[in-house]
Coordinates of C-alpha atoms in Angstrom, one line a residue:
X1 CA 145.5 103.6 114.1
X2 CA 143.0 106.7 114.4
X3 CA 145.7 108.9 113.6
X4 CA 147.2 107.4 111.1
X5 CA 144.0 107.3 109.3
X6 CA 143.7 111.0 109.2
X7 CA 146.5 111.3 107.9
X8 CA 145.0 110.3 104.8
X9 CA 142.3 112.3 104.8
X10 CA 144.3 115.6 103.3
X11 CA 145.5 113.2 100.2
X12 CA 141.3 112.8 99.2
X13 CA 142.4 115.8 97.4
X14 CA 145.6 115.0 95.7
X15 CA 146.3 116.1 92.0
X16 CA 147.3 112.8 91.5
X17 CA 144.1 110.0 90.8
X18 CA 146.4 107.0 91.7
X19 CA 147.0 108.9 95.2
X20 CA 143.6 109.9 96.0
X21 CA 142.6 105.5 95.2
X22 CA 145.2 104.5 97.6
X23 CA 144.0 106.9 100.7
X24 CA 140.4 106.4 99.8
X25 CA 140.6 102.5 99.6
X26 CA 141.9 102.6 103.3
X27 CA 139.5 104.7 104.5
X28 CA 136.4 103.1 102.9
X29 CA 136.8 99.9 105.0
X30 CA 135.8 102.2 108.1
X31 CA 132.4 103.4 106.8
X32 CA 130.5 100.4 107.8
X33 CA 128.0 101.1 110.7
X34 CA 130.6 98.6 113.0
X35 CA 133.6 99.9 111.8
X36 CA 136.2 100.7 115.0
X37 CA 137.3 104.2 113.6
X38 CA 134.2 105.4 111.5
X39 CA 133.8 108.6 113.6
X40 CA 136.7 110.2 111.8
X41 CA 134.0 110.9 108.9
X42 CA 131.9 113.0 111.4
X43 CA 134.5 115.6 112.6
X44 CA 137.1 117.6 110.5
X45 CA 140.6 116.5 108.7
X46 CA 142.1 119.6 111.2
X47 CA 140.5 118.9 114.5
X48 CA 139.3 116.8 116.4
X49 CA 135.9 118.1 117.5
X50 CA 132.6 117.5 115.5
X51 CA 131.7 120.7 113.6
X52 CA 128.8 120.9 111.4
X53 CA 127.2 119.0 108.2
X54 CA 127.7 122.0 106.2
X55 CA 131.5 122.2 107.2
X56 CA 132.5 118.6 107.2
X57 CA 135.5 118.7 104.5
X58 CA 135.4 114.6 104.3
X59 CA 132.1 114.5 103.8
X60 CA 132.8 117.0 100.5
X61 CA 135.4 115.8 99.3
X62 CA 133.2 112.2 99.3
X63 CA 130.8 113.8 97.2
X64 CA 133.2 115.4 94.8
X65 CA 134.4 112.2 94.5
X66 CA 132.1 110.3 93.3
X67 CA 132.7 112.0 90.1
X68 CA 136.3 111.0 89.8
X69 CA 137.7 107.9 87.8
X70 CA 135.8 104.4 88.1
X71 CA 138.3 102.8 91.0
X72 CA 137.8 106.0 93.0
X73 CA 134.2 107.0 92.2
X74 CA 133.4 103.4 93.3
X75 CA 134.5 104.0 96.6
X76 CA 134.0 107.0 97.1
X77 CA 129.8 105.9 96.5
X78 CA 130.7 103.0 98.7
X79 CA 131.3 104.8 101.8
X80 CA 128.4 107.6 101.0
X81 CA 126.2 104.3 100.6
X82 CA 127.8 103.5 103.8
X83 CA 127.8 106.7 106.3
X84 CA 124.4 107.6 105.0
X85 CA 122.7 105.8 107.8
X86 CA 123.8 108.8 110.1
X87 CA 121.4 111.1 110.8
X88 CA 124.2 114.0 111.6
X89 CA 124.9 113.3 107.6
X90 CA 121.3 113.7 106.4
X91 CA 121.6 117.5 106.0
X92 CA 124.9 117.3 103.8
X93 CA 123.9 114.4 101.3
X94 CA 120.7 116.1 101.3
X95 CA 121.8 119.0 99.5
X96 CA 119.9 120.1 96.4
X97 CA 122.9 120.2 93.8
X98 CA 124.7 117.0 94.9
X99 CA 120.8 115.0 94.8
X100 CA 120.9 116.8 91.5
X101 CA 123.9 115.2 90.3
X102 CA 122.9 111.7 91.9
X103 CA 119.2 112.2 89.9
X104 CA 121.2 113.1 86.4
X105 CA 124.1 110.1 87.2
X106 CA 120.9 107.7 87.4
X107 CA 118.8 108.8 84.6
X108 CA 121.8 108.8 82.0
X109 CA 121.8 104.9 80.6
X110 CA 126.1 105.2 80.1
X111 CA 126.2 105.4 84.2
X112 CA 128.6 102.5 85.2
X113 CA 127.6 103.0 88.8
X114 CA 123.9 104.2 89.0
X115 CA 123.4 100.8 90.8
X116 CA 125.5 102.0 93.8
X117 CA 123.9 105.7 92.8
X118 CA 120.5 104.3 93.4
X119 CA 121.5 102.6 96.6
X120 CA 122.5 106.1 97.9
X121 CA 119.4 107.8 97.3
X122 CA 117.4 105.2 98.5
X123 CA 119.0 105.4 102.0
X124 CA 118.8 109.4 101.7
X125 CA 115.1 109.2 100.6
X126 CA 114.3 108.0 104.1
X127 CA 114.3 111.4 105.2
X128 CA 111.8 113.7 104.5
X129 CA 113.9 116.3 103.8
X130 CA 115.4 114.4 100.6
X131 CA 112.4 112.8 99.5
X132 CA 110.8 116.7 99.6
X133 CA 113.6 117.9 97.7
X134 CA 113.5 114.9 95.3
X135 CA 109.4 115.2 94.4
X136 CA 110.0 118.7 93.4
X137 CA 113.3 117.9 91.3
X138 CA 113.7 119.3 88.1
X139 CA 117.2 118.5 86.3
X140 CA 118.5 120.2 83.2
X141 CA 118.8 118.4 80.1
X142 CA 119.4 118.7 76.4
X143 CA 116.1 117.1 74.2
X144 CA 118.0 114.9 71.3
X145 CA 116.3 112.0 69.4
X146 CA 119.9 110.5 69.1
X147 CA 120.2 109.7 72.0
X148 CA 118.6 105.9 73.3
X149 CA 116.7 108.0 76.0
X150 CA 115.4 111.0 73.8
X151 CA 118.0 113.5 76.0
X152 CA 121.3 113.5 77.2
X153 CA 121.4 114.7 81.3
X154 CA 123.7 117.4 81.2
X155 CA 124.7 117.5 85.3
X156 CA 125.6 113.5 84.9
X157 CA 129.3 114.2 83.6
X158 CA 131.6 112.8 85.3
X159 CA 135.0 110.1 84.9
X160 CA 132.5 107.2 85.0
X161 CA 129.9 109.1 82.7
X162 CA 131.4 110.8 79.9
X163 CA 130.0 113.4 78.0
X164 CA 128.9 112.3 74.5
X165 CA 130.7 113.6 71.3
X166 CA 129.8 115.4 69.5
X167 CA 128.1 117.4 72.4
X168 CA 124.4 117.8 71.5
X169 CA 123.6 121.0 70.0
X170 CA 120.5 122.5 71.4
X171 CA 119.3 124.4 75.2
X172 CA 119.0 122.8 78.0
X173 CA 115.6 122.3 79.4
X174 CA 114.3 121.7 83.3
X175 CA 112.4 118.7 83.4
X176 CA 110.5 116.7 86.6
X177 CA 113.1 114.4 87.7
X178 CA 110.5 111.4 88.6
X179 CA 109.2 111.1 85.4
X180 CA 112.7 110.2 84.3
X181 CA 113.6 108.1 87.4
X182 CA 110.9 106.1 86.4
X183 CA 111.5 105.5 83.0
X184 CA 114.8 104.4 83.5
X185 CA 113.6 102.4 86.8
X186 CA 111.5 100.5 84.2
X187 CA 114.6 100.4 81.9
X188 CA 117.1 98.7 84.0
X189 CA 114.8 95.8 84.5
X190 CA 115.0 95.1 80.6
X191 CA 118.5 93.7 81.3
X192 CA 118.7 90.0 80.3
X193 CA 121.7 89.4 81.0
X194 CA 123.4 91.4 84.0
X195 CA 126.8 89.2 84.2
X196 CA 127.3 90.7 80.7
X197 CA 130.0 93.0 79.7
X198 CA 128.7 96.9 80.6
X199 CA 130.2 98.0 77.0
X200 CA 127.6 96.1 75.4
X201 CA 124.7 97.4 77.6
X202 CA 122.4 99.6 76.3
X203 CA 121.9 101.2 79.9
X204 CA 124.8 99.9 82.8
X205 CA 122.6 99.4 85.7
X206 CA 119.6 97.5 86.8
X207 CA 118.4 100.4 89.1
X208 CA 117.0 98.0 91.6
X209 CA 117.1 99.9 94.3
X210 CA 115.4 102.8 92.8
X211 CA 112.2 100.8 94.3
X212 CA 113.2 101.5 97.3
X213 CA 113.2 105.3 96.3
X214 CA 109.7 104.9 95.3
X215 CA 108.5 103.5 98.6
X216 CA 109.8 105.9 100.8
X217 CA 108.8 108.6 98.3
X218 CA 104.6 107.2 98.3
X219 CA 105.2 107.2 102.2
X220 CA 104.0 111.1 101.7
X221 CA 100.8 112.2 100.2
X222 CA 102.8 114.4 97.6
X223 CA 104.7 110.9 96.8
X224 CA 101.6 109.0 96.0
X225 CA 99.6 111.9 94.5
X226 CA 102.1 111.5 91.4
X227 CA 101.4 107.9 90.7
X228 CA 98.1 109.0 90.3
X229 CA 98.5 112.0 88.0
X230 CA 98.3 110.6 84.2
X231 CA 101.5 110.9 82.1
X232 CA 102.3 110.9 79.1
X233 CA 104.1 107.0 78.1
X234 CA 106.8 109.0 76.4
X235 CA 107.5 112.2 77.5
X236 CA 109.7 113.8 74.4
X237 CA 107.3 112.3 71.6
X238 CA 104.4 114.4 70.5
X239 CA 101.1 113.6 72.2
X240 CA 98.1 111.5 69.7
X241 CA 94.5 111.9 70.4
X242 CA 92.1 109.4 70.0
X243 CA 88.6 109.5 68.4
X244 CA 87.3 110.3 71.6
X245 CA 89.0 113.4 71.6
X246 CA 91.2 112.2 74.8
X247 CA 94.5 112.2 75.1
X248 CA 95.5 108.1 74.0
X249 CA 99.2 108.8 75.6
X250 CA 98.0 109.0 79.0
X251 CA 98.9 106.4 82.0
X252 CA 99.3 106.4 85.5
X253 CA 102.7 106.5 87.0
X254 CA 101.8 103.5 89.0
X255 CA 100.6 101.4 85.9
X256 CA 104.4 101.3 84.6
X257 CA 105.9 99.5 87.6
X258 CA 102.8 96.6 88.3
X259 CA 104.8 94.3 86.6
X260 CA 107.7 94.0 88.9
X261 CA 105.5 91.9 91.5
X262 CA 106.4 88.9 90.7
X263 CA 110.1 89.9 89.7
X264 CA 113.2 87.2 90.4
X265 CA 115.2 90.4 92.0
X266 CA 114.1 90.8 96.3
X267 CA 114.9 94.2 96.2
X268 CA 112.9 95.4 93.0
X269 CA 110.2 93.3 94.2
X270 CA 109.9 94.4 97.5
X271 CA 110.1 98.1 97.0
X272 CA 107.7 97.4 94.1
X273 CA 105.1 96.1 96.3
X274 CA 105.4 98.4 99.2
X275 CA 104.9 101.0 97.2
X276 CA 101.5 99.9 95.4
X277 CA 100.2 99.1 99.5
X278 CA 101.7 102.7 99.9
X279 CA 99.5 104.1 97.2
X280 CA 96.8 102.2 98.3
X281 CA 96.7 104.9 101.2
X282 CA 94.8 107.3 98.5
X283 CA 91.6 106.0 98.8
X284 CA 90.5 108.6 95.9
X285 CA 92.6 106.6 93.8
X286 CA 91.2 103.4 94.4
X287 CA 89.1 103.2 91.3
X288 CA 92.0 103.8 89.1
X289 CA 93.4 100.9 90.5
X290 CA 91.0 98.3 89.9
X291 CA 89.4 99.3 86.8
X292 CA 91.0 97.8 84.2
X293 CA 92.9 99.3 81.2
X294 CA 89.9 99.4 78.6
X295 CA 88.3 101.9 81.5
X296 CA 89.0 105.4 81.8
X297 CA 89.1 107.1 85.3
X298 CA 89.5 109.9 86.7
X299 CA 91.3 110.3 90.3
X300 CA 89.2 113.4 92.3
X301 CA 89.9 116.1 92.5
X302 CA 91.2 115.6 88.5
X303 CA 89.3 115.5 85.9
X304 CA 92.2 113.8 83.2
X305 CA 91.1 110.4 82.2
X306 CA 93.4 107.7 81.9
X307 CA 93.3 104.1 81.2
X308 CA 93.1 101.9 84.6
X309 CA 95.3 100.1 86.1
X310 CA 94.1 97.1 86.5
X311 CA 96.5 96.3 89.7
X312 CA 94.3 92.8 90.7
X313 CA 95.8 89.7 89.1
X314 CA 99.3 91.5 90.2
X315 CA 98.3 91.1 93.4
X316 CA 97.0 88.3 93.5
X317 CA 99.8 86.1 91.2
X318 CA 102.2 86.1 94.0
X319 CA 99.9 85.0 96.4
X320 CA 98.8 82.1 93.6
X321 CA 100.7 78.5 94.0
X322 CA 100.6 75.6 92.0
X323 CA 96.9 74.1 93.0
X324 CA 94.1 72.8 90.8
X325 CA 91.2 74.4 91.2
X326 CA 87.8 73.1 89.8
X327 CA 86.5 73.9 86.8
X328 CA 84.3 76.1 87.9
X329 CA 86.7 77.9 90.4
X330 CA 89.0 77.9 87.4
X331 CA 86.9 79.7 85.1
X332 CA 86.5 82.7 88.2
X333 CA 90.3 83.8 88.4
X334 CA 91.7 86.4 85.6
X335 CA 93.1 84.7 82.6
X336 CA 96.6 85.7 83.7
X337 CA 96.0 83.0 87.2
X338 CA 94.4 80.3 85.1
X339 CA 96.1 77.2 84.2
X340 CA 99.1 78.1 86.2
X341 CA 101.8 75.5 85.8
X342 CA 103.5 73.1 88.4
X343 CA 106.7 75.3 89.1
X344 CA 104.4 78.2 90.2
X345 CA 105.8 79.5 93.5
X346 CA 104.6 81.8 95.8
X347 CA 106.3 85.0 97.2
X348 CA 108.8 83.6 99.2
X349 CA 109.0 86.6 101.5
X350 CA 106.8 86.2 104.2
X351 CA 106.7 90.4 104.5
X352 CA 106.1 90.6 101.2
X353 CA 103.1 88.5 101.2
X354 CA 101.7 90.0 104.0
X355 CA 102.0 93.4 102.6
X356 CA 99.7 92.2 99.5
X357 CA 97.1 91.2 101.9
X358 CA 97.3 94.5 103.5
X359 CA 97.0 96.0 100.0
X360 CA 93.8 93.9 99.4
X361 CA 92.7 95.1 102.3
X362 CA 93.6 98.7 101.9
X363 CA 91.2 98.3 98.5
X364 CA 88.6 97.1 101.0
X365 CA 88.0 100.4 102.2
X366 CA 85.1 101.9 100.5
X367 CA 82.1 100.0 99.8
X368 CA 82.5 100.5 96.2
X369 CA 85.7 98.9 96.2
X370 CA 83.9 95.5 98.8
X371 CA 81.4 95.2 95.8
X372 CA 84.0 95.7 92.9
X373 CA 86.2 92.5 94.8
X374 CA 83.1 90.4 94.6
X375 CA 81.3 91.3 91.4
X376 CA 84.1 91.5 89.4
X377 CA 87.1 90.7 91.4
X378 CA 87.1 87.6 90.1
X379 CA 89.5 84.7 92.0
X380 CA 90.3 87.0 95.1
X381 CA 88.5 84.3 97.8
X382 CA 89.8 81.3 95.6
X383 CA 93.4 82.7 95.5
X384 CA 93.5 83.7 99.2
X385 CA 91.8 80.8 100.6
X386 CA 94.2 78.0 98.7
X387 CA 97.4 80.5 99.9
X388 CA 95.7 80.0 103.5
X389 CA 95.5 76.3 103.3
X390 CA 99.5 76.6 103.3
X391 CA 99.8 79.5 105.1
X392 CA 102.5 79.2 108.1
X393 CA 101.4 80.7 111.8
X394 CA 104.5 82.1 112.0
X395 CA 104.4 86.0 112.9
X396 CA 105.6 88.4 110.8
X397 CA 106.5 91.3 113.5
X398 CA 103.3 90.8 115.7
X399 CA 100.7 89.6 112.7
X400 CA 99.5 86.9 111.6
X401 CA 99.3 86.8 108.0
X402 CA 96.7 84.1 108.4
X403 CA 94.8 86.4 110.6
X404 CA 94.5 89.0 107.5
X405 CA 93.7 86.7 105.3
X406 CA 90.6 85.3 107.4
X407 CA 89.9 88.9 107.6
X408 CA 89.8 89.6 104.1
X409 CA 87.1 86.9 103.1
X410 CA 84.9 88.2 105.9
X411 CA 84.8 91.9 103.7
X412 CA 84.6 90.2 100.5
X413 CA 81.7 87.6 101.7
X414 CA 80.3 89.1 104.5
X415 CA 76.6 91.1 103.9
X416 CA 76.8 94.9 103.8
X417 CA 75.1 97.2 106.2
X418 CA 72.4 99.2 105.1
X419 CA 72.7 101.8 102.4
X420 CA 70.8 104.1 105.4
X421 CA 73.9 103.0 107.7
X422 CA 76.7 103.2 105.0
X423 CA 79.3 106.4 105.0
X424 CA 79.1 108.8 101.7
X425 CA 81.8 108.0 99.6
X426 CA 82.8 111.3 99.8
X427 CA 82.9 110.8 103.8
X428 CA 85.0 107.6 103.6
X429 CA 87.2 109.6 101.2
X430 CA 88.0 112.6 103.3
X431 CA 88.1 110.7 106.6
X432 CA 91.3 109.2 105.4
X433 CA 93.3 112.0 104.4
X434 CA 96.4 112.4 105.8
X435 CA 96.5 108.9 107.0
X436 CA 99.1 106.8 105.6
X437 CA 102.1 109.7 105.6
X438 CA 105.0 108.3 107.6
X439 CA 107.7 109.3 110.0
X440 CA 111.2 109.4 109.0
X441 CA 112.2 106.2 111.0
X442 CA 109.3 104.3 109.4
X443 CA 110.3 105.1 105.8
X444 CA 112.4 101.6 104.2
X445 CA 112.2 99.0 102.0
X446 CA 109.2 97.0 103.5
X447 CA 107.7 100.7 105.1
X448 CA 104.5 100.0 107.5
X449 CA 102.5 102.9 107.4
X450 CA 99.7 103.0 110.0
X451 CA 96.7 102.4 108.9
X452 CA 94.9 101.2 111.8
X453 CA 92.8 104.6 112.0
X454 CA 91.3 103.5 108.4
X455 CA 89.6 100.8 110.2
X456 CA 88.8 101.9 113.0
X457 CA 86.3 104.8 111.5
X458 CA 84.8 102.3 109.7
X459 CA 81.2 100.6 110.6
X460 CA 82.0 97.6 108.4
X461 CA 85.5 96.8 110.4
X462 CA 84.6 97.1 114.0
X463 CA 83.8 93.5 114.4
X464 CA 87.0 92.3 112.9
X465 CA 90.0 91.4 114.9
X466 CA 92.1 93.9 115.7
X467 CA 96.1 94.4 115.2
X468 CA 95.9 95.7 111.4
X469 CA 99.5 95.8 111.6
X470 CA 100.2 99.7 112.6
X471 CA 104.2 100.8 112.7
X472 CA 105.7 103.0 115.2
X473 CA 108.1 105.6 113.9
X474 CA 111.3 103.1 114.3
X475 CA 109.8 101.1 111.4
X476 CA 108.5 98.2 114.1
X477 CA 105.1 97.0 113.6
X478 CA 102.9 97.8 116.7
X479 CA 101.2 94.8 118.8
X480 CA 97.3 95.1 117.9
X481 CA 96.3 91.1 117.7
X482 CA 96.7 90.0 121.8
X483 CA 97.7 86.3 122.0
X484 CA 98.5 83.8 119.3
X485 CA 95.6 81.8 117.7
X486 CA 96.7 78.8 116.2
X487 CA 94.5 77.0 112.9
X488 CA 92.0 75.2 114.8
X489 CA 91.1 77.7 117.2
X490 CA 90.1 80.5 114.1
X491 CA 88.0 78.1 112.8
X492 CA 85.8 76.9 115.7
X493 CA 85.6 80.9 116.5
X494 CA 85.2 81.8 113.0
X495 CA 81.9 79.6 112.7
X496 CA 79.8 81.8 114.8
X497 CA 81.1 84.9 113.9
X498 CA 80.9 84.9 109.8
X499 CA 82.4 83.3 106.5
X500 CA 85.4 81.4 107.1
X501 CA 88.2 80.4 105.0
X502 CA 87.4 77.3 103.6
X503 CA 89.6 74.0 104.5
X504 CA 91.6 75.8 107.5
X505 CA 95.1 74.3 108.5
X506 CA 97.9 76.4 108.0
X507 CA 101.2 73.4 108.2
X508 CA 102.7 75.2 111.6
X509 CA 105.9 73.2 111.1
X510 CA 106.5 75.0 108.0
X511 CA 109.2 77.9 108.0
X512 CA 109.0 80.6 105.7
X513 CA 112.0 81.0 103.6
X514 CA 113.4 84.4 104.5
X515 CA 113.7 84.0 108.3
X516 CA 114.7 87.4 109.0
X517 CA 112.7 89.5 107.5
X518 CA 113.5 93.0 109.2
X519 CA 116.3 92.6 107.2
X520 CA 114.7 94.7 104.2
X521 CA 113.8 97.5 106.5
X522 CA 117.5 98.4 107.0
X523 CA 119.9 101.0 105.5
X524 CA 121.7 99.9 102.7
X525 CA 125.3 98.7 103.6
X526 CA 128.0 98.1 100.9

């Protein structure tokens, strides 16, 4: 059977279209990870040895591919979504020209396969080479109002992208691809209706998985440091000033995907919210977070103001349920978390909600950020303590979300040392740098970046329980908590020790939806 499959290998390059379908569509079926005969992708069409990345004629013609007619451009993205997973690949998809083309494919709105486009990049962006080569992007394109976008991404050509006519008239121009992966990120989710016909869609993909991309990109410092650098909303249209004299374009890159939180999609939503906890890791950029839009700030060492961010109530939504609260509870939580009505879920994900009490936590950090949560972070302690009323004690990995919750309230209610005993902001600033920038194998969907270090140089934290929820470098959270506590138990301890959680006891027959959640952290298979 091996040999008969490369035999078909030669006829990827056939003149003829319907040819190269028939040989591809027998040799996509052996790209899964479990496929019996996948290593025929790993050695050349003429030998039978391995040889290397660079020289892997399969692997080229794949990408060339992916350019071809719809049938065999599908494909031939299937088994590069596929094979991906290999680190022996990582060098050859990583090359700058073809992540140029998979960048332009994405951007351009007529794409009929960015979806499976996106899917590729986010399994590539798990390496640091790609994501290092993707943060410093620029692809060529031609400026034209015309055009839904504002430009027309000339490297995106190809038999599933055709070039507009009349070609635009004008030079092309190299621009920052994130900017533009962003923008169309936020794009694709204005699709109401995905079963409908792709003619009719203003832009043919839903870009879900560019979230992904975004994760794995803020698992750097570089990554994160552009969320926080303002932009302008619309990159082609000419910049306004406001009577201030500042510039009113301005946002942070962060502000535009906030949203997505509480979106219906698992992927979006995940790599959405991984992300903000990812950015959370740039303590500088705290403020910007919090503060809400009517606030210009500034993220040291920058001195561009832009509006806020006002990340809070999108934190806390999805960890808001149905529950009544009193009226005066009620007239504590942001106007977005008031009056909720009966069909009001939680996050599902048990991950996911864990991640935005990590997030929470992450905004603990400085004092400035403790005081903001309890001056005017109005809601946080009714929110978390109704989600820990229902709150399973089911790990997630080796934590307890329960256990991060109880530590949460102790921050936001506990008493602050000191001022003579409290760390210079500028101290609790640059004792965190570098601190949050992952290893390849802990770059995914759901990435766990360790942060344990953050709170173990902190006064404040070292009477807390341990187990912060550190990963090691195969993505796998580390064991920090010691044995399992159940309800009761936290809450006879908790009395002595601090605030508690108010009305303890977390239903321990209740399962969490998702029951596998290390599921998000793989490689994309199609």
């Amino acid at each position: 059977m091996e040999a008969q499959l490369r035999e078909l290998l030669p006829f990827l390059r056939d003149k003829n279209p319907q040819v190269r379908q028939i040989a591809l569509s027998n040799l996509v079926v052996q790209t899964p990870k479990d496929a019996p005969h996948r290593k025929i992708f790993f050695s050349s069409s003429s030998s039978g040895g391995l040889k290397k990345n660079d020289d892997n004629d399969v692997i080229r013609d794949l990408k060339l591919l992916c350019r071809d007619q719809l049938a065999v451009a599908h494909d031939a993205f299937r088994a590069l979504v596929n094979l991906s997973d290999s680190p022996m690949l990582v060098s050859s998809l990583s090359e700058p020209s073809f992540l140029s083309f998979l960048v332009s494919y994405i951007i351009n709105p007529q794409s009929i396969l960015a979806d499976l486009a996106s899917m590729l990049l986010s399994n590539l962006t798990a390496s640091s080479a790609a994501c290092s080569t993707v943060l410093s992007m620029k692809v060529p394109i031609i400026v034209n109002p015309r055009f839904p976008n504002g430009f027309y991404a000339t490297q995106s050509r190809s038999g599933t992208c055709a070039a507009p006519v009349p070609y635009p008239s004008g030079d092309e121009v190299q621009v920052a691809a994130l900017p533009l992966l962003l923008d169309a990120f936020v794009q694709g989710a204005e699709l109401i209706n995905e079963s409908e016909d792709l003619s009719k869609r203003s832009r043919k993909g839903n870009l879900h998985f560019m979230a992904s991309v975004f994760a794995n990109l803020t698992s750097s410092s570089a990554g994160r440091l552009f969320f926080f650098t303002p932009q302008t909303k619309n990159l082609f249209k000419p910049k306004s000033t406001s009577e201030s004299g500042t510039d009113s374009d301005l946002e942070y890159p962060l502000a535009k995907i906030i949203s997505f939180t509480e979106h219906k999609d698992l992927i979006r939503r995940g790599g959405v919210v991984s992300t903000i906890k990812n950015c959370a890791f740039h303590v500088r950029g705290h403020r910007a977070m919090l503060n809400p839009e009517e606030v210009l700030t500034t993220v040291p060492p920058s001195k561009v103001e832009a509006p806020g961010i006002g990340i809070l109530p999108y934190l806390l939504l999805p960890l808001a349920g149905p529950e009544e609260f009193d009226l005066e509870d009620q007239d504590l939580l942001p106007p977005s978390l008031q009056l909720l009505p009966p069909t009001k879920t939680r996050e599902p994900d048990s991950t996911l909600r864990l991640t935005h009490v990590e997030t929470l936590l992450l905004l603990c950090h400085t004092r400035w950020g403790r005081e903001y949560l309890r001056r005017k972070g109005q809601g946080v302690y009714e929110i978390v303590r109704a989600a820990h009323e229902v709150e399973s004690v089911e790990k997630v990995g080796v934590v307890f979300i329960s256990e991060h919750m109880e530590r949460l309230v102790q921050l936001i209610k506990g008493d602050e040392p000191p001022l003579s005993q409290a760390l210079p902001e500028e101290e609790e600033y640059d004792i965190t740098e570098g601190l949050g920038d992952g290893d390849e194998g802990s770059k995914s969907l759901i990435n766990g970046i360790d942060y344990s270090k953050m709170f173990d140089i902190n006064p404040l934290f070292m009477g807390l329980p341990s187990g912060v929820g550190s990963v090691n470098a195969q993505g796998q959270r580390q064991d920090g908590i010691g044995s399992g506590i159940g309800a009761n138990k936290v809450e006879e301890e908790e009395e002595e020790d601090g605030p508690v959680i108010e009305a303890l006891g977390a239903d321990s027959n209740r399962k969490d939806e998702d029951e596998d959640d290390d599921d998000d952290d793989k490689i994309v298979e199609v």
